[in-house]
Amino acid sequence: MIILEDVVKNYGSDVPALNGINLHIQKGEFVFIVGKSGSGKSTLIKLLLKELDPTSGEIFVNKKNLNKVTRKKLPFLRRDIGVVFQDFRLLPDRNVYDNIAFAMKVVEAPNRKIKSRVLAMLSMVGLLDKYKSFPNELSGGEQQRVAIARALVNRPAILLCDEPTGNLDPANSNAIMKILEQANKQGTTVLVVTHNMDIVAQMKKRTITMSDGKVISDREKGGYFYED
Amino acid sequence: MKIRSLMYHFKDGFKNIHRNRMFSLASIATITACIFIFGVIYSLFQNFEFMVKKAENEICVTVFFDEGLSDAQIKQIGDTISKREEVSSMHFTTAEEAWNNFKSEYFADFPELAEGFQDDNPLANSASYEVYLNEASQQDALVSFIEGISGVRQVNRSEVAASGLESAARLIGYVAIIIIAILLAVSVFLITNTIVIGITVRKDEISIMKFIGATDSFVNAPFFIEGITIGIVGSIIPLGILWLMYSRIITYVLSKFSVLQNILVFLPEGEVFRVLAPVAIILGIGIGALGSTFAVRKHANV
Ligand SMILES: Nc1ncnc2c1ncn2[C@@H]1O[C@H](COP(=O)(O)OP(=O)(O)OP(=O)(O)O)[C@@H](O)[C@H]1O
Ligand SMILES: [Mg+2]
């Protein structure tokens, strides 16, 4: 599903942000990526979204070689990938329902599908009763659940989350993880960048540790290695 | 582009205009000014050209012959003249016709005065050709050619009232083109900026759209709708104003300059607007589309 081969990303300084990454993630996996600040986790996510191009190396997402995806085809690559950020990135002038429906309108989904899909997602993230609320009327945990619903509503093959619980308390973080796990059970490949070691320890999933732009450990079942 | 998205884009485009109404209004006002001036100049020139054409069609050179020239010789001169390419048509007036015309023009109220001449035609040598020209500017050349023909006694020319006007009109035309060009540039510049503001305001939304997988054309469509709508509104307003003004101004001019009623013949507004309206609207759409293109290019990577 995701393959990185000798990927280097240099922003122009002496030390590259990613320095020779090799990684294979299978379809249907749930993977944590951990590592201290500046180790290159967000850079990795940006490369997978083709928001940035690698300095060298090759990346395959859903069998597509990202180096060969043209600007014209990029939107269609991104329809295979859902993204969730630490800061939610909801549209403040739209209510919960419209924020999620927006993702389907943008990819020109048929109207008759939109309503049923949005309602299904709202029920999955437990926000059916808040569908008319605006983002500023929601708690951080609720906003992140809306963001996840938006990321999943188009049924992407892959879900990328960059510190999805970074702004949330433990209870809300656990709720978010439950939702991600559920999405994974339904077949979505999930990649979660996090600093939350409690969650990583608790969930016992494959965990990749990064340091200075390199993968320093890759262990099954939550055995993580953190060199602080 | 799917039809169901079109509604969505229209809503977004109009939302942009509304959110950004001061700039939108400024853009509309500039386009209005630009197309209004264009419309005024166009109407003036259409009418002017129409009058000149009409006046030119009436310009004719009258050719008189030496005394005692035979009909055959006169006919030969006629043939020579009619071969010239300046000539659009010719009419021969016999001496009798000339006398009859004279009588009906000057002695109409006193037929007994004309009786005094009996059959002795005082205009016996006044047979003439009236030579009509294709273009007023060719008059000089034709006159000097005819004067060179032997047997021609005299050539009378028409006054060309329009010829001086024509160069003045050309000057006004150049000035107008420069003004219109400047206003066009200002219009495009203002629209571009109006739309850039809209894009900047929606930067977050656009970046989310791109992460979700919106195509460039989907992202840009509302901005094109915004620009083109501003362009169309900015062309319909001046067309409306011109339509309301047109017949009023003509009535006013004709009442003020009633002496010139023979020269001042105006085109009906339908005739002018048949071309002006579509050209103005296409111009408005063009300005809008161009402004949108610049704006979107500038911000291609938000
Ligand atoms: N746009 C950029 N231009 C230049 N350098 C950058 C840029 N983005 C990131 N970097 C550098 O690349 C390195 C990796 O950054 P990255 O954001 O991937 O780290 P991270 O693992 O996500 O850190 P954190 O846990 O703090 O989010 C850092 O040294 C950072 O300073
Ligand atoms: Mg980061």
Coordinates of C-alpha atoms and ligand atoms in Angstrom, one line a residue:
Chain A
M1 CA 0.0 0.0 0.0
I2 CA 2.8 2.4 0.9
I3 CA 6.4 1.8 -0.1
L4 CA 9.4 4.1 0.4
E5 CA 12.8 3.3 -1.2
D6 CA 15.9 5.2 -0.1
V7 CA 13.9 8.4 0.3
V8 CA 15.9 11.5 1.1
K9 CA 14.4 14.9 1.7
N10 CA 16.6 17.9 2.0
Y11 CA 15.1 21.3 2.7
G12 CA 18.4 22.9 1.8
S13 CA 20.3 22.7 5.1
D14 CA 23.3 20.6 6.0
V15 CA 21.3 17.8 7.5
P16 CA 18.5 16.3 5.5
A17 CA 15.0 16.1 7.2
L18 CA 14.7 12.5 5.9
N19 CA 17.9 10.6 5.3
G20 CA 17.4 7.3 3.5
I21 CA 14.0 6.0 4.5
N22 CA 13.0 2.4 3.5
L23 CA 9.5 1.4 4.5
H24 CA 6.8 -1.1 3.5
I25 CA 3.3 -0.8 4.9
Q26 CA 0.7 -3.4 3.8
K27 CA -2.9 -2.9 3.0
G28 CA -5.0 -2.9 6.1
E29 CA -2.2 -2.2 8.6
F30 CA -2.4 0.2 11.5
V31 CA 1.0 1.9 12.1
F32 CA 2.2 4.4 14.6
I33 CA 5.1 6.7 13.8
V34 CA 6.9 8.1 16.8
G35 CA 10.1 10.0 17.3
K36 CA 11.3 13.2 18.9
S37 CA 10.5 16.6 17.6
G38 CA 12.3 17.4 14.3
S39 CA 12.9 13.7 13.4
G40 CA 11.1 14.1 10.1
K41 CA 7.6 12.6 10.8
S42 CA 5.6 15.4 9.4
T43 CA 8.0 15.6 6.4
L44 CA 7.2 11.9 5.7
I45 CA 3.4 12.7 5.8
K46 CA 3.9 15.6 3.4
L47 CA 5.8 13.4 1.0
L48 CA 3.1 10.8 1.0
L49 CA 0.6 13.5 0.1
K50 CA 2.9 14.8 -2.6
E51 CA 2.7 18.2 -0.9
L52 CA 6.5 18.0 -1.3
D53 CA 8.7 15.9 -3.6
P54 CA 11.6 13.8 -2.3
T55 CA 15.1 15.0 -3.1
S56 CA 15.9 11.4 -4.1
G57 CA 14.3 8.0 -3.8
E58 CA 10.9 6.6 -4.8
I59 CA 7.6 6.5 -3.1
F60 CA 4.7 4.3 -4.0
V61 CA 1.2 5.0 -2.7
N62 CA -1.6 2.6 -3.8
K63 CA 0.8 1.3 -6.5
K64 CA 1.4 4.7 -7.9
N65 CA 4.9 6.1 -8.2
L66 CA 4.6 9.6 -6.8
N67 CA 7.5 10.9 -8.8
K68 CA 5.4 10.1 -11.9
V69 CA 2.1 11.6 -10.7
T70 CA 1.5 14.8 -12.7
R71 CA 0.0 17.9 -11.3
K72 CA -3.2 17.1 -13.2
K73 CA -3.4 13.6 -11.7
L74 CA -2.5 14.7 -8.2
P75 CA -6.1 15.3 -7.1
F76 CA -7.0 11.8 -8.0
L77 CA -4.0 10.4 -5.9
R78 CA -5.3 12.4 -3.0
R79 CA -8.7 11.0 -3.2
D80 CA -7.2 7.7 -2.1
I81 CA -5.8 9.3 1.0
G82 CA -7.6 10.9 3.9
V83 CA -5.7 13.3 6.2
V84 CA -6.2 14.5 9.8
F85 CA -4.1 17.2 11.3
Q86 CA -3.4 18.2 14.9
D87 CA -5.2 21.5 14.4
F88 CA -8.4 20.0 12.9
R89 CA -8.6 22.4 9.9
L90 CA -12.4 22.6 9.8
L91 CA -14.2 25.4 7.9
P92 CA -15.4 27.8 10.6
D93 CA -18.3 29.2 8.5
R94 CA -19.9 25.8 7.9
N95 CA -21.7 23.5 10.3
V96 CA -20.7 19.9 11.1
Y97 CA -22.8 18.4 8.4
D98 CA -21.6 20.8 5.7
N99 CA -17.9 20.4 6.7
I100 CA -18.2 16.7 6.1
A101 CA -20.4 17.0 3.0
F102 CA -17.9 19.5 1.6
A103 CA -15.4 16.7 1.1
M104 CA -17.8 14.9 -1.1
K105 CA -18.9 18.0 -3.1
V106 CA -15.3 18.8 -3.8
V107 CA -14.8 15.4 -5.5
E108 CA -18.1 15.9 -7.3
A109 CA -19.9 12.9 -5.6
P110 CA -23.5 12.5 -6.6
N111 CA -25.9 14.4 -4.3
R112 CA -28.0 11.4 -3.5
K113 CA -24.9 9.7 -2.0
I114 CA -23.8 12.6 0.0
K115 CA -26.6 12.7 2.6
S116 CA -26.5 9.0 3.5
R117 CA -22.7 8.9 3.6
V118 CA -22.4 12.0 5.8
L119 CA -25.0 10.6 8.2
A120 CA -23.2 7.3 8.3
M121 CA -20.0 9.0 9.2
L122 CA -21.7 11.2 11.8
S123 CA -23.0 8.2 13.5
M124 CA -19.6 6.4 13.3
V125 CA -17.9 9.3 15.1
G126 CA -20.9 9.8 17.5
L127 CA -21.9 13.3 16.5
L128 CA -25.4 12.8 14.9
D129 CA -26.9 15.1 17.5
K130 CA -24.5 17.9 16.7
Y131 CA -24.8 18.0 12.9
K132 CA -26.0 21.6 13.0
S133 CA -23.3 22.9 15.3
F134 CA -20.5 25.1 14.1
P135 CA -16.9 24.3 14.8
N136 CA -16.5 27.0 17.4
E137 CA -19.4 25.4 19.3
L138 CA -17.6 22.1 19.6
S139 CA -14.9 20.8 22.0
G140 CA -11.5 19.9 20.6
G141 CA -12.3 16.2 20.7
E142 CA -15.5 16.8 18.9
Q143 CA -13.8 18.9 16.2
Q144 CA -11.2 16.2 15.7
R145 CA -14.0 13.7 15.2
V146 CA -15.6 15.9 12.6
A147 CA -12.2 16.1 10.9
I148 CA -11.9 12.3 10.9
A149 CA -15.4 11.9 9.5
R150 CA -14.4 14.3 6.7
A151 CA -11.2 12.4 6.0
L152 CA -13.1 9.1 5.8
V153 CA -16.3 10.1 4.1
N154 CA -14.9 9.5 0.6
R155 CA -13.7 6.0 1.7
P156 CA -10.0 6.5 1.1
A157 CA -7.7 3.5 1.1
I158 CA -5.3 5.2 3.4
L159 CA -5.8 7.5 6.4
L160 CA -2.8 9.7 7.4
C161 CA -3.0 11.4 10.9
D162 CA -0.4 13.9 12.0
E163 CA -0.6 14.1 15.8
P164 CA -4.4 13.8 15.8
T165 CA -4.5 13.8 19.6
G166 CA -1.9 16.5 20.1
N167 CA -4.4 19.0 21.4
L168 CA -6.6 16.6 23.3
D169 CA -6.9 15.3 26.8
P170 CA -6.5 11.5 27.5
A171 CA -10.2 10.7 27.4
N172 CA -10.8 12.4 24.1
S173 CA -7.5 10.9 22.8
N174 CA -8.8 7.4 23.6
A175 CA -12.1 8.2 21.9
I176 CA -10.3 9.3 18.7
M177 CA -8.1 6.1 18.8
K178 CA -11.2 4.0 19.0
I179 CA -12.6 5.6 15.9
L180 CA -9.3 5.2 14.0
E181 CA -9.3 1.5 15.0
Q182 CA -12.8 1.1 13.8
A183 CA -11.9 2.6 10.4
N184 CA -8.9 0.3 10.3
K185 CA -11.2 -2.7 11.0
Q186 CA -13.3 -1.7 8.0
G187 CA -10.2 -2.0 5.8
T188 CA -8.6 1.4 5.8
T189 CA -4.8 1.5 6.1
V190 CA -4.1 3.9 9.0
L191 CA -0.9 5.7 9.7
V192 CA -0.7 7.8 12.9
V193 CA 2.1 10.1 13.9
T194 CA 2.0 10.7 17.6
H195 CA 3.9 11.7 20.7
N196 CA 1.4 10.0 23.0
M197 CA 3.3 7.0 24.3
D198 CA 0.5 5.9 26.6
I199 CA -1.7 5.3 23.6
V200 CA 1.1 3.6 21.7
A201 CA 1.7 1.2 24.6
Q202 CA -1.9 0.5 25.1
M203 CA -2.9 -0.2 21.5
K204 CA -0.1 -2.7 20.7
K205 CA 0.2 -1.9 17.0
R206 CA 3.2 -1.8 14.7
T207 CA 5.3 1.1 15.7
I208 CA 8.0 2.9 13.7
T209 CA 10.5 5.1 15.5
M210 CA 12.3 7.9 13.7
S211 CA 15.3 9.9 14.7
D212 CA 17.2 12.4 12.7
G213 CA 15.5 11.5 9.5
K214 CA 16.1 7.8 9.8
V215 CA 14.0 4.8 10.9
I216 CA 15.7 3.5 14.1
S217 CA 13.3 0.9 15.0
D218 CA 10.2 -0.9 13.5
R219 CA 8.5 -3.2 15.9
E220 CA 5.2 -5.2 15.9
K221 CA 2.7 -4.9 18.7
G222 CA 3.6 -1.6 20.3
G223 CA 7.1 -2.4 21.3
Y224 CA 8.5 1.0 20.7
F225 CA 12.0 2.4 21.1
Y226 CA 12.3 5.9 22.2
E227 CA 15.8 7.3 22.7
D228 CA 15.3 10.4 24.9
Chain B
M1 CA -17.0 19.8 -14.9
K2 CA -20.3 18.3 -13.7
I3 CA -23.6 20.1 -13.8
R4 CA -24.3 19.5 -10.1
S5 CA -21.0 21.2 -9.3
L6 CA -22.0 24.2 -11.4
M7 CA -24.7 25.3 -8.9
Y8 CA -22.1 25.0 -6.2
H9 CA -19.6 27.1 -8.0
F10 CA -22.2 29.8 -8.8
K11 CA -23.2 30.0 -5.1
D12 CA -19.5 30.3 -4.2
G13 CA -18.8 32.8 -6.9
F14 CA -21.7 35.0 -5.8
K15 CA -20.6 34.6 -2.2
N16 CA -17.2 35.9 -3.1
I17 CA -18.6 38.9 -4.8
H18 CA -20.8 39.7 -1.9
R19 CA -18.1 39.1 0.7
N20 CA -15.9 41.4 -1.3
R21 CA -18.5 43.9 -2.4
M22 CA -16.4 47.1 -2.2
F23 CA -13.8 45.8 -4.6
S24 CA -16.4 44.1 -6.7
L25 CA -18.2 47.4 -7.0
A26 CA -15.0 49.3 -7.9
S27 CA -14.3 46.7 -10.6
I28 CA -17.8 46.9 -12.0
A29 CA -17.6 50.7 -12.0
T30 CA -14.4 50.7 -14.0
I31 CA -15.6 48.2 -16.5
T32 CA -18.8 50.2 -16.8
A33 CA -16.8 53.4 -17.5
C34 CA -14.7 51.5 -20.0
I35 CA -17.6 50.0 -21.9
F36 CA -19.6 53.2 -21.7
I37 CA -16.9 55.2 -23.4
F38 CA -16.5 52.4 -25.9
G39 CA -20.2 52.5 -26.6
V40 CA -20.3 56.3 -27.0
I41 CA -17.4 56.3 -29.4
Y42 CA -18.9 53.4 -31.3
S43 CA -22.3 55.1 -31.6
L44 CA -20.7 58.3 -32.7
F45 CA -18.6 56.6 -35.3
Q46 CA -21.4 54.5 -36.7
N47 CA -23.5 57.5 -37.1
F48 CA -20.7 59.6 -38.5
E49 CA -19.9 57.0 -41.0
F50 CA -23.5 56.7 -41.9
M51 CA -23.8 60.5 -42.5
V52 CA -20.5 60.6 -44.5
K53 CA -21.7 57.7 -46.7
K54 CA -24.9 59.4 -47.3
A55 CA -23.3 62.8 -48.1
E56 CA -20.8 61.1 -50.3
N57 CA -23.5 59.4 -52.3
E58 CA -24.9 62.8 -53.0
I59 CA -21.7 64.3 -54.2
C60 CA -21.7 64.9 -57.9
V61 CA -19.7 66.6 -60.5
T62 CA -21.6 68.5 -63.2
V63 CA -20.0 68.7 -66.7
F64 CA -20.9 71.3 -69.3
F65 CA -19.8 71.4 -72.9
D66 CA -18.5 73.8 -75.5
E67 CA -21.1 75.6 -77.7
G68 CA -22.2 73.7 -80.7
L69 CA -21.0 70.3 -79.7
S70 CA -23.0 67.6 -81.5
D71 CA -24.9 64.9 -79.6
A72 CA -22.5 62.3 -80.8
Q73 CA -19.5 64.2 -79.5
I74 CA -21.3 64.7 -76.1
K75 CA -22.1 61.0 -76.0
Q76 CA -18.4 60.2 -76.7
I77 CA -17.3 62.4 -73.8
G78 CA -19.9 60.6 -71.6
D79 CA -18.4 57.3 -72.6
T80 CA -14.9 58.5 -71.7
I81 CA -16.0 59.7 -68.3
S82 CA -18.1 56.6 -67.5
K83 CA -15.0 54.4 -68.0
R84 CA -13.3 56.1 -65.0
E85 CA -13.3 54.0 -61.9
E86 CA -14.2 56.9 -59.6
V87 CA -17.6 57.0 -61.2
S88 CA -20.5 55.2 -59.6
S89 CA -23.2 56.5 -61.9
M90 CA -24.0 59.2 -64.4
H91 CA -27.1 61.1 -65.5
F92 CA -27.5 63.1 -68.7
T93 CA -29.6 66.3 -68.6
T94 CA -30.5 67.7 -72.0
A95 CA -30.8 71.5 -72.5
E96 CA -34.6 71.1 -72.5
E97 CA -34.6 69.3 -69.3
A98 CA -32.3 71.9 -67.8
W99 CA -34.7 74.7 -68.9
N100 CA -37.7 72.8 -67.6
N101 CA -36.1 72.3 -64.3
F102 CA -35.1 75.9 -64.1
K103 CA -38.6 77.0 -64.9
S104 CA -40.3 74.8 -62.4
E105 CA -37.8 75.9 -59.8
Y106 CA -37.8 79.7 -60.3
F107 CA -40.9 80.5 -62.3
A108 CA -43.3 78.0 -60.6
D109 CA -45.4 80.8 -59.1
F110 CA -45.2 83.0 -62.2
P111 CA -45.6 80.8 -65.3
E112 CA -46.4 83.9 -67.4
L113 CA -42.8 85.1 -66.9
A114 CA -41.5 82.0 -68.5
E115 CA -43.9 82.4 -71.4
G116 CA -41.8 85.4 -72.5
F117 CA -39.0 83.1 -73.6
Q118 CA -41.4 81.1 -75.9
D119 CA -39.4 78.3 -77.6
D120 CA -36.2 80.2 -77.4
N121 CA -34.3 78.1 -74.8
P122 CA -32.0 80.5 -72.9
L123 CA -30.1 77.4 -71.6
A124 CA -29.5 76.0 -75.0
N125 CA -25.9 75.3 -74.1
S126 CA -26.7 73.8 -70.7
A127 CA -26.9 70.2 -71.5
S128 CA -24.9 68.4 -68.8
Y129 CA -23.7 65.2 -67.2
E130 CA -24.1 64.7 -63.5
V131 CA -21.4 62.3 -62.5
Y132 CA -21.8 60.6 -59.1
L133 CA -18.7 59.4 -57.3
N134 CA -17.8 56.4 -55.3
E135 CA -15.9 58.4 -52.7
A136 CA -15.7 62.1 -52.0
S137 CA -11.9 62.0 -51.8
Q138 CA -11.7 61.1 -55.5
Q139 CA -13.4 64.3 -56.6
D140 CA -10.2 66.3 -57.3
A141 CA -8.7 63.6 -59.5
L142 CA -11.9 63.2 -61.5
V143 CA -12.4 66.9 -62.0
S144 CA -8.9 67.5 -63.4
F145 CA -9.3 64.5 -65.7
I146 CA -12.7 65.8 -67.1
E147 CA -11.3 69.3 -67.4
G148 CA -8.6 67.9 -69.7
I149 CA -11.1 66.4 -72.1
S150 CA -11.6 68.6 -75.2
G151 CA -15.1 69.9 -75.7
V152 CA -15.6 70.3 -72.0
R153 CA -16.4 73.9 -71.1
Q154 CA -16.8 73.8 -67.4
V155 CA -16.9 71.4 -64.5
N156 CA -18.8 72.2 -61.3
R157 CA -17.9 70.4 -58.2
S158 CA -19.8 69.8 -55.0
E159 CA -18.7 71.1 -51.7
V160 CA -17.3 68.3 -49.6
A161 CA -18.5 69.1 -46.2
A162 CA -17.4 65.9 -44.6
S163 CA -13.8 65.8 -45.7
G164 CA -12.5 68.0 -42.9
L165 CA -14.6 66.2 -40.4
E166 CA -13.0 62.9 -41.3
S167 CA -9.6 63.7 -40.1
A168 CA -11.0 65.2 -36.9
A169 CA -12.9 62.0 -36.4
R170 CA -9.8 60.0 -36.9
L171 CA -8.0 62.0 -34.2
I172 CA -11.0 61.5 -31.8
G173 CA -10.8 57.8 -32.6
Y174 CA -7.2 57.5 -31.7
V175 CA -7.7 59.3 -28.4
A176 CA -10.7 57.1 -27.7
I177 CA -8.7 54.0 -28.4
I178 CA -6.0 55.1 -25.9
I179 CA -8.5 55.9 -23.2
I180 CA -10.3 52.6 -23.8
A181 CA -7.0 50.7 -23.6
I182 CA -6.1 52.4 -20.4
L183 CA -9.5 51.7 -18.9
L184 CA -9.3 48.1 -20.1
A185 CA -6.0 47.7 -18.3
V186 CA -7.3 49.3 -15.1
S187 CA -10.4 47.0 -15.3
V188 CA -8.3 43.9 -15.6
F189 CA -6.0 45.0 -12.9
L190 CA -8.9 45.8 -10.5
I191 CA -10.7 42.5 -11.2
T192 CA -7.5 40.6 -10.7
N193 CA -7.0 42.2 -7.3
T194 CA -10.6 41.7 -6.3
I195 CA -10.3 38.0 -7.0
V196 CA -6.9 37.8 -5.4
I197 CA -8.5 39.1 -2.2
G198 CA -11.2 36.5 -2.5
I199 CA -8.6 33.8 -2.9
T200 CA -6.6 35.1 0.0
V201 CA -9.6 35.1 2.3
R202 CA -10.4 31.5 1.3
K203 CA -6.8 30.3 1.4
D204 CA -7.5 27.7 4.2
E205 CA -10.6 26.4 2.4
I206 CA -8.6 26.1 -0.8
S207 CA -5.8 24.2 0.9
I208 CA -8.3 21.8 2.5
M209 CA -10.0 21.3 -0.9
K210 CA -6.6 20.4 -2.4
F211 CA -5.9 17.9 0.3
I212 CA -9.2 16.3 -0.2
G213 CA -8.5 15.9 -3.9
A214 CA -10.3 18.8 -5.6
T215 CA -9.1 19.4 -9.2
D216 CA -7.6 22.8 -10.1
S217 CA -10.6 23.5 -12.3
F218 CA -12.9 22.8 -9.5
V219 CA -11.0 25.0 -7.1
N220 CA -10.8 27.8 -9.7
A221 CA -14.3 27.7 -11.1
P222 CA -15.9 30.1 -8.6
F223 CA -13.2 32.7 -9.2
F224 CA -13.9 32.6 -12.9
I225 CA -17.6 32.9 -12.3
E226 CA -16.9 35.8 -10.0
G227 CA -14.8 37.6 -12.6
I228 CA -17.1 36.9 -15.5
T229 CA -20.1 37.9 -13.5
I230 CA -18.5 41.2 -12.7
G231 CA -17.6 41.6 -16.3
I232 CA -21.2 41.0 -17.5
V233 CA -22.7 43.3 -15.0
G234 CA -20.1 45.9 -15.9
S235 CA -21.2 45.6 -19.6
I236 CA -25.0 45.5 -19.1
I237 CA -25.1 48.7 -17.0
P238 CA -23.5 50.9 -19.6
L239 CA -25.5 49.3 -22.4
G240 CA -28.7 50.1 -20.4
I241 CA -27.5 53.7 -19.9
L242 CA -26.6 54.1 -23.6
W243 CA -29.9 52.7 -24.6
L244 CA -31.8 55.2 -22.5
M245 CA -29.7 58.1 -23.6
Y246 CA -29.5 57.3 -27.3
S247 CA -32.8 58.5 -28.6
R248 CA -32.9 61.4 -26.1
I249 CA -29.6 62.7 -27.3
I250 CA -30.7 62.5 -31.0
T251 CA -33.9 64.3 -30.3
Y252 CA -32.0 67.0 -28.4
V253 CA -29.4 67.4 -31.1
L254 CA -32.0 67.6 -33.9
S255 CA -34.0 70.2 -32.0
K256 CA -30.8 72.3 -31.2
F257 CA -29.4 72.1 -34.7
S258 CA -32.5 72.1 -36.8
V259 CA -30.6 73.9 -39.6
L260 CA -28.5 70.8 -40.1
Q261 CA -31.5 68.5 -40.4
N262 CA -30.5 67.5 -43.9
I263 CA -27.0 66.4 -42.9
L264 CA -27.7 65.0 -39.5
V265 CA -29.4 61.7 -40.2
F266 CA -29.0 59.2 -37.3
L267 CA -29.1 55.5 -37.2
P268 CA -32.0 53.9 -35.2
E269 CA -30.8 52.5 -31.9
G270 CA -31.6 49.0 -33.0
E271 CA -29.1 49.3 -35.8
V272 CA -26.4 50.5 -33.4
F273 CA -27.1 48.0 -30.6
R274 CA -27.4 45.0 -32.9
V275 CA -23.6 45.1 -33.0
L276 CA -22.8 47.1 -29.9
A277 CA -24.6 44.9 -27.4
P278 CA -22.9 41.6 -28.2
V279 CA -19.5 43.2 -28.6
A280 CA -19.8 45.0 -25.2
I281 CA -20.9 41.8 -23.4
I282 CA -18.1 39.8 -25.0
L283 CA -15.7 42.6 -24.0
G284 CA -17.0 42.4 -20.4
I285 CA -16.8 38.6 -20.3
G286 CA -13.3 38.9 -21.8
I287 CA -12.1 41.4 -19.1
G288 CA -13.6 39.2 -16.4
A289 CA -12.0 36.0 -17.7
L290 CA -8.6 37.7 -18.1
G291 CA -8.7 39.1 -14.6
S292 CA -9.7 35.7 -13.2
T293 CA -6.9 34.0 -15.1
F294 CA -4.3 36.4 -13.8
A295 CA -5.6 36.1 -10.2
V296 CA -5.7 32.3 -10.3
R297 CA -2.2 32.1 -11.9
K298 CA -0.8 34.4 -9.2
H299 CA -2.1 32.1 -6.6
A300 CA -1.8 28.8 -8.3
N301 CA -0.1 27.1 -5.4
V302 CA -2.1 28.2 -2.4
Ligands
LIG1 N1 9.5 23.9 5.2 C1 10.7 23.6 5.8 N2 11.8 24.3 5.4 C2 13.0 24.0 6.0 N3 13.2 23.0 6.9 C3 12.1 22.4 7.4 C4 10.8 22.6 6.8 N4 9.9 21.8 7.4 C5 10.6 21.1 8.3 N5 11.9 21.4 8.3 C6 13.0 20.8 9.1 O1 13.0 19.4 8.8 C7 13.2 18.7 10.0 C8 12.0 17.7 10.2 O2 10.8 18.4 10.4 P1 9.5 17.7 10.6 O3 8.4 18.8 10.7 O4 9.3 16.6 9.7 O5 9.6 17.1 12.1 P2 8.6 16.3 13.0 O6 9.1 15.0 13.3 O7 7.2 16.4 12.4 O8 8.6 17.2 14.3 P3 7.4 17.5 15.4 O9 7.3 16.2 16.2 O10 7.9 18.6 16.2 O11 6.2 17.8 14.6 C9 13.3 19.7 11.1 O12 14.7 19.9 11.3 C10 12.7 20.9 10.5 O13 13.3 22.1 11.1
MG2 MG 5.4 17.3 13.0

